[in-house]
Tab-separated table of C-alpha atoms in Angstrom:
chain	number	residue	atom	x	y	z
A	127	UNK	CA	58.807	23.235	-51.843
A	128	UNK	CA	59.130	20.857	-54.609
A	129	UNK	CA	56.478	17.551	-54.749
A	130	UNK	CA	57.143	14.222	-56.692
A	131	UNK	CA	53.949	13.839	-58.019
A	132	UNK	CA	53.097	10.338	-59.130
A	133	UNK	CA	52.324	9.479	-62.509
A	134	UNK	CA	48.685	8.348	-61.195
A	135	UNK	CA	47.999	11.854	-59.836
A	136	UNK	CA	49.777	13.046	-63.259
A	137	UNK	CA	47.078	11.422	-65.326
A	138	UNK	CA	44.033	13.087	-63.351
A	139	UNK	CA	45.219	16.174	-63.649
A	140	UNK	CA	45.842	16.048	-67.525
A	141	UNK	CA	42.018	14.585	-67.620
A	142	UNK	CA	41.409	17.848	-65.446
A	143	UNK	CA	42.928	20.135	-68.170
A	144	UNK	CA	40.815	18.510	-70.816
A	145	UNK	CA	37.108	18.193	-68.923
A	146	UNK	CA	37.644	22.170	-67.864
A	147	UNK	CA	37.265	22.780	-71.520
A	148	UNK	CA	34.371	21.289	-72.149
A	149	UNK	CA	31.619	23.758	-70.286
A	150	UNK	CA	28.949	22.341	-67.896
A	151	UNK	CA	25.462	23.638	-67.256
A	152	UNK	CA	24.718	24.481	-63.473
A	153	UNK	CA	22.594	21.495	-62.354
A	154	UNK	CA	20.047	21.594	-59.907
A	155	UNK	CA	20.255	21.173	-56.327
A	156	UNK	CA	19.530	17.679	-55.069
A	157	UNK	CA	16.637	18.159	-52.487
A	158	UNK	CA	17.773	16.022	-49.728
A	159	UNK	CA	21.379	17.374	-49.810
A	160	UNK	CA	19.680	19.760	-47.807
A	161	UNK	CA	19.685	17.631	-45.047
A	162	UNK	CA	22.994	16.817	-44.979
A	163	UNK	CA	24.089	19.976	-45.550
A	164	UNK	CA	21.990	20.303	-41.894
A	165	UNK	CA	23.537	17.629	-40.188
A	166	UNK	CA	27.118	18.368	-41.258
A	167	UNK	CA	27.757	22.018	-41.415
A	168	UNK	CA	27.002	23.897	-39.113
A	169	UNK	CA	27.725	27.502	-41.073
A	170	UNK	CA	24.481	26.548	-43.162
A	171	UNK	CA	22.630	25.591	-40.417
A	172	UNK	CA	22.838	28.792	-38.864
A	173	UNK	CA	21.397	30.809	-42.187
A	174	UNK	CA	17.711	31.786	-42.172
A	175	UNK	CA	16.046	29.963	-45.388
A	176	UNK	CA	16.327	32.729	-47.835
A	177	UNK	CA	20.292	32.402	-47.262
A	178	UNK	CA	20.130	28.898	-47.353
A	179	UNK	CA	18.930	28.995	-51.112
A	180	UNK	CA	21.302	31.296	-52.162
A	181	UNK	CA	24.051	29.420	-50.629
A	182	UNK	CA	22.464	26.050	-52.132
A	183	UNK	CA	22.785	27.995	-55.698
A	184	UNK	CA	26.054	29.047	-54.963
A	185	UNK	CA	27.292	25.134	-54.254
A	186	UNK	CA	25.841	24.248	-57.658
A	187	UNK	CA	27.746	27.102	-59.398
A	188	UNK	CA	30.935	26.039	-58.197
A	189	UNK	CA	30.650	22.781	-58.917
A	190	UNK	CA	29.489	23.016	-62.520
A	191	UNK	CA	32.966	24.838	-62.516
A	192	UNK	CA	35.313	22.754	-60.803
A	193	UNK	CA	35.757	18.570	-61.409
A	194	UNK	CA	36.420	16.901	-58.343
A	195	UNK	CA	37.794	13.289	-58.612
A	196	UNK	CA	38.792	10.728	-56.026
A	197	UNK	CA	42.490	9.287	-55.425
A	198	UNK	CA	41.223	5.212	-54.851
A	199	UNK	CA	37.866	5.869	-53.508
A	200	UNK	CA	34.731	6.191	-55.031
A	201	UNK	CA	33.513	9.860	-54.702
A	202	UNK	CA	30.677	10.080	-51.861
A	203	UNK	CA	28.132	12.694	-52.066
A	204	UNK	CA	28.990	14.313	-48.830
A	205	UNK	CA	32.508	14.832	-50.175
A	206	UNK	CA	30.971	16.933	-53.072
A	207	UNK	CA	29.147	18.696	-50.327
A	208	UNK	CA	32.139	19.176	-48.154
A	209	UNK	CA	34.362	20.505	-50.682
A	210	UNK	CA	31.636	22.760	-52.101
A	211	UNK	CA	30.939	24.016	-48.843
A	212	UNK	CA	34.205	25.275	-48.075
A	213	UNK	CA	34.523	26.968	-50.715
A	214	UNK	CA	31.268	28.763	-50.520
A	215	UNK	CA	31.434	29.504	-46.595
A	216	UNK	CA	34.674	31.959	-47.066
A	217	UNK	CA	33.374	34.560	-50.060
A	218	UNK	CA	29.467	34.312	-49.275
A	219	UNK	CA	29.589	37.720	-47.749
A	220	UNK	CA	30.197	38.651	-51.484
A	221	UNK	CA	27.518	39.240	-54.344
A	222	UNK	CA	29.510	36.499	-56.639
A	223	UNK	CA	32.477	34.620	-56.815
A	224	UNK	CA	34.181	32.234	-58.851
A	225	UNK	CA	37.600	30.374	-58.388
A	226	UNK	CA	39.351	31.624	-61.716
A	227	UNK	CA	42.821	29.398	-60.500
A	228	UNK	CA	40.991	26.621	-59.703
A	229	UNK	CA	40.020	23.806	-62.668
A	230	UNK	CA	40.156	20.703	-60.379
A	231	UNK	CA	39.992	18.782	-57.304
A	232	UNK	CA	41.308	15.413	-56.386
A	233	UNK	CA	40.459	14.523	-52.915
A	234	UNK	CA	42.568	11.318	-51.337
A	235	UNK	CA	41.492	9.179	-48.851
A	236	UNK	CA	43.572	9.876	-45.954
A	237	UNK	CA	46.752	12.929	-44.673
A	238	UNK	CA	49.679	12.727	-47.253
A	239	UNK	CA	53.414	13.296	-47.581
A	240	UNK	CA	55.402	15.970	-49.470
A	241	UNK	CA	55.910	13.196	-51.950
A	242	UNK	CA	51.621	13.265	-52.200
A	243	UNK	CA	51.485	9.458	-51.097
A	244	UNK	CA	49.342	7.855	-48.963
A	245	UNK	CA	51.010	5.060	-47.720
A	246	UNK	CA	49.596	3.811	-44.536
A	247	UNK	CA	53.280	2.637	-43.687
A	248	UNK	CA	54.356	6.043	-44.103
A	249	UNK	CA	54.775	8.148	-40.759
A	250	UNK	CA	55.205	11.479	-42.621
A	251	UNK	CA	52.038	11.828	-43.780
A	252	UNK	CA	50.794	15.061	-42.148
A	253	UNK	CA	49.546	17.074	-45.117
A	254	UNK	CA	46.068	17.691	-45.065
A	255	UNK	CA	45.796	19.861	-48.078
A	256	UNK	CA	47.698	21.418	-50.572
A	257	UNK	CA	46.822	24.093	-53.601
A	258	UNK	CA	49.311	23.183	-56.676
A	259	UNK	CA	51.749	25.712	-58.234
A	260	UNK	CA	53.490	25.734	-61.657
A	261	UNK	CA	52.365	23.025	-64.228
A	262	UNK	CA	49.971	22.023	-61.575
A	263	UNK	CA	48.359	25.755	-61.377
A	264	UNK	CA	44.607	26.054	-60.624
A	265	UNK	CA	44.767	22.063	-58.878
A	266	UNK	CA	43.921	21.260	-55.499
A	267	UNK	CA	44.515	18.222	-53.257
A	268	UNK	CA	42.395	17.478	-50.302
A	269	UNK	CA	42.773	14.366	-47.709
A	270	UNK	CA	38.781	13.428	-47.337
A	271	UNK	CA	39.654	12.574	-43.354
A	272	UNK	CA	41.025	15.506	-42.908
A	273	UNK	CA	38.310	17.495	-45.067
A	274	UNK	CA	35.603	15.434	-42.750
A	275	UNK	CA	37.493	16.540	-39.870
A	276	UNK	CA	37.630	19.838	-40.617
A	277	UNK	CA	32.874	19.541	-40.225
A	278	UNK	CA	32.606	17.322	-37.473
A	279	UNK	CA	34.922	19.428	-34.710
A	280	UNK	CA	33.609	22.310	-34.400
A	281	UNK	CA	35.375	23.366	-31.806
A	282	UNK	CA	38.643	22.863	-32.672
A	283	UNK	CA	39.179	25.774	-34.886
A	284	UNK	CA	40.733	24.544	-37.469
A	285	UNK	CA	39.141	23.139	-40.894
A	286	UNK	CA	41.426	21.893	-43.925
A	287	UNK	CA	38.957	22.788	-46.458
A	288	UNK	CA	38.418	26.440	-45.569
A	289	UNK	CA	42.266	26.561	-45.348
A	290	UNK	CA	42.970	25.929	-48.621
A	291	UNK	CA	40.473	27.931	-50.409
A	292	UNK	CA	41.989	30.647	-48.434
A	293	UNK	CA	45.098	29.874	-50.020
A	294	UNK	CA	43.256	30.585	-53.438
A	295	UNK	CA	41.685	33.504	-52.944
A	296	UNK	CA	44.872	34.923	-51.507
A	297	UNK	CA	46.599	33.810	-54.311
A	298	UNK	CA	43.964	35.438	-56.902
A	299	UNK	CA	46.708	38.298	-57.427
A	300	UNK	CA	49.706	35.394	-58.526
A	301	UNK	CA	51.143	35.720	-54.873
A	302	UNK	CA	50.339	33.377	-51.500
A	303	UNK	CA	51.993	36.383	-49.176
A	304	UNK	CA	48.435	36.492	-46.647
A	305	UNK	CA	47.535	40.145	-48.187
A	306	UNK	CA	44.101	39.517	-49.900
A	307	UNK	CA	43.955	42.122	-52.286
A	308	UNK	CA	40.962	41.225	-54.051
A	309	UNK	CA	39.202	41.103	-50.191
A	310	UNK	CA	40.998	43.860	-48.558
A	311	UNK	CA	41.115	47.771	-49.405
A	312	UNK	CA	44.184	49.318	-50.116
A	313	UNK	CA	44.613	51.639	-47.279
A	314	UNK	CA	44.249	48.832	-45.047
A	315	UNK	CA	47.470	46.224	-46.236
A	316	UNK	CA	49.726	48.365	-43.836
A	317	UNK	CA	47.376	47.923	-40.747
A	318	UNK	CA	46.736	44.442	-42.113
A	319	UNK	CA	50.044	43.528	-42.587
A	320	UNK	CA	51.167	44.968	-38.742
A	321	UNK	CA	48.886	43.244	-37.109
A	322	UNK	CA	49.795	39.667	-39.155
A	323	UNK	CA	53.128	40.120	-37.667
A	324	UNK	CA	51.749	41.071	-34.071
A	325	UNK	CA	50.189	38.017	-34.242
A	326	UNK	CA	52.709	35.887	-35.582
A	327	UNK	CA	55.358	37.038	-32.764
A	328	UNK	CA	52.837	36.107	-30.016
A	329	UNK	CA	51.856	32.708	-31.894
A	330	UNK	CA	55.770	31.841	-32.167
A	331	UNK	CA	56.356	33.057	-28.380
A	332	UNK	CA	53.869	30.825	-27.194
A	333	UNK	CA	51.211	33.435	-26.403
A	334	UNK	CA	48.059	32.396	-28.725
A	335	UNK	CA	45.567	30.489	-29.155
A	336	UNK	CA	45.933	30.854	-32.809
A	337	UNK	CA	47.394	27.827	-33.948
A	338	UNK	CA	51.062	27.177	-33.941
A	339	UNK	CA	51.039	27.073	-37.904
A	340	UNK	CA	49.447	30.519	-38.130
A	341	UNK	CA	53.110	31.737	-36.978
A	342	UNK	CA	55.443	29.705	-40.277
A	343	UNK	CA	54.188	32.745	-42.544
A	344	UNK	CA	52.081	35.448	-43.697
A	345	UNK	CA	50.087	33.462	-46.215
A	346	UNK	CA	49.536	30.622	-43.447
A	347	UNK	CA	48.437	33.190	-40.951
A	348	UNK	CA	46.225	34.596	-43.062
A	349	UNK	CA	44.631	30.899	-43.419
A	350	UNK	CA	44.358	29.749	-40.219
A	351	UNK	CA	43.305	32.721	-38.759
A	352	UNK	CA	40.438	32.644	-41.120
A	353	UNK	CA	39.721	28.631	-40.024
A	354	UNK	CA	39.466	30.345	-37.036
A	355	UNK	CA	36.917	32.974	-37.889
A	356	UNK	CA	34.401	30.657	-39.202
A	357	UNK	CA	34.922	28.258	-36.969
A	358	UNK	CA	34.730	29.638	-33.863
A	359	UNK	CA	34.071	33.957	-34.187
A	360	UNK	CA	32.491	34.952	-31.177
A	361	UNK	CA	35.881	33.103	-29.399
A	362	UNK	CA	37.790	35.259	-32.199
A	363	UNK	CA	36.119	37.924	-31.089
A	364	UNK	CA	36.803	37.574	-27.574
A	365	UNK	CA	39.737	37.094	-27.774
A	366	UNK	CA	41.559	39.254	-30.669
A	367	UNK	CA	38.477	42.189	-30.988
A	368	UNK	CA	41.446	43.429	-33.538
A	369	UNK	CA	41.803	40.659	-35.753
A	370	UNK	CA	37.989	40.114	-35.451
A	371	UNK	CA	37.010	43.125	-36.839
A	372	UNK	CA	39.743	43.319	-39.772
A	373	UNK	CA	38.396	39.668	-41.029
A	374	UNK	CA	34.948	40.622	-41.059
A	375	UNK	CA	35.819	43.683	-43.172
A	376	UNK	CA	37.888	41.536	-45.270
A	377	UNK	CA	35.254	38.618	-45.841
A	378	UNK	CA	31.691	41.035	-45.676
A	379	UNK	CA	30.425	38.906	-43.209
A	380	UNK	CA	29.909	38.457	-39.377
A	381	UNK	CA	28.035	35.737	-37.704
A	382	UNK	CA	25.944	38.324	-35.653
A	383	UNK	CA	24.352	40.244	-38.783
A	384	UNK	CA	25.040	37.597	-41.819
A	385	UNK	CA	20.927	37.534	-42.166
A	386	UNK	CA	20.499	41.165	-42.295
A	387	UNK	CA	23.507	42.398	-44.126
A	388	UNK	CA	23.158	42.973	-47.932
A	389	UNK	CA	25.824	40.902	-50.000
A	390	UNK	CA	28.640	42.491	-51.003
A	391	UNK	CA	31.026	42.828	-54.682
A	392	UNK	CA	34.390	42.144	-53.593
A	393	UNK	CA	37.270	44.700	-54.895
A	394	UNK	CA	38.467	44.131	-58.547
């Protein structure tokens, strides 16, 4: 789908282009952001201490690597957090990562429209999150509420940040089609792929808890499928053993043995 992106948002993402060029050095990690790290996600509050630090390290990499700017607000710490966090949380089962199609971030302060404006006047704005495509390759847009959101239920299932670096790392192979081929073995896209569509049918016939969006397409399965593996695995696992088990295969991680398990190289 085609955006009108306004000459604003234009602007930040040309400044993008030009700061990604200039290379940053990994700075180190403020002490009491472990705290709120504590207080606000929960995935880090479940790691033993040793994990902790590496995933502290691993926030700090990715954010000497990506610039993250705010739409009319003034950038918060916790939004750095946030934003690091999520996408951390999805590829910490593996050794390293880095977000080769990502460059920047601009987070807004509130849901937007396909348009990408804010408006509080404006009805349409249901977009939480979006990854860009085309002249606006290796951009994201977040909506802070619904990035906040995404922490503070954690129940719900569902978390906009996770999402859409979901989107990226199934797009890491040039195509958003839900088949993570840098995540997921070859001999397992045909199982992967049947069971997406097993899914999908019993999403769109009303017999899921998955949520209704998980049945529009493969790539937005794939997401909020995944939104609801970290968010809420041992329901997951309840309740689609099947799925379950092909996520943590695909990710290198389960809640039950994260501590123990070694990390992981994911498949290049």
């Amino acid at each position: 789908m085609a955006y009108v992106i306004p000459i604003g948002v234009i602007l930040l993402l040309i400044v993008h282009f030009y700061k990604k060029a200039q290379r940053r050095k990994v700075q180190p990690f403020p002490e009491h952001w472990h705290g709120l790290l504590l207080d606000n996600v929960l995935y880090y509050r479940n790691l033993s201490k040793q994990r902790q630090a590496v995933f502290q390290q691993r926030m700090m990499q990715f954010l000497s690597e990506v610039y993250i700017d705010g739409v009319q607000l003034e950038l918060q710490e916790l939004d750095k957090i946030l934003i690091a966090a999520s996408a951390v949380i999805p590829v910490f089962g593996f050794e390293e990562w880095h977000y080769t199609n990502l460059s920047g971030i601009l987070l807004y302060p509130d849901n937007f429209n396909e348009d990408l404006q804010f408006s509080s006047k404006d009805k349409s704005r249901n977009i939480g999150g979006i990854v860009g495509n085309g002249r606006f390759e290796k951009q994201m847009i977040l909506s802070k509420k619904a990035l906040y959101h995404g922490f503070k239920n954690q129940s719900d299932k569902n978390n906009t940040g996770i999402h859409e670096f979901v989107h990226l790392i199934d797009k890491l192979d040039d195509f958003t089609d839900g088949i993570p081929e840098r995540l997921l073995e070859h001999q397992y896209t045909i199982p992967w792929l049947k069971l997406i569509h097993k899914e999908m049918e019993a999403i769109n016939a009303n017999k899921s808890d998955i949520r209704n969006y998980g049945g529009t397409n493969e790539a937005e399965f794939f997401a909020v499928a995944t939104e609801y593996f970290f968010e809420r695995p041992d329901l997951l696992k309840r309740k689609h053993p099947e799925l379950y088990r092909m996520l943590v295969d695909c990710f290198r991680q389960e809640s039950r043995v994260l501590e123990k398990e070694p990390f992981k190289k994911p498949i290049f």
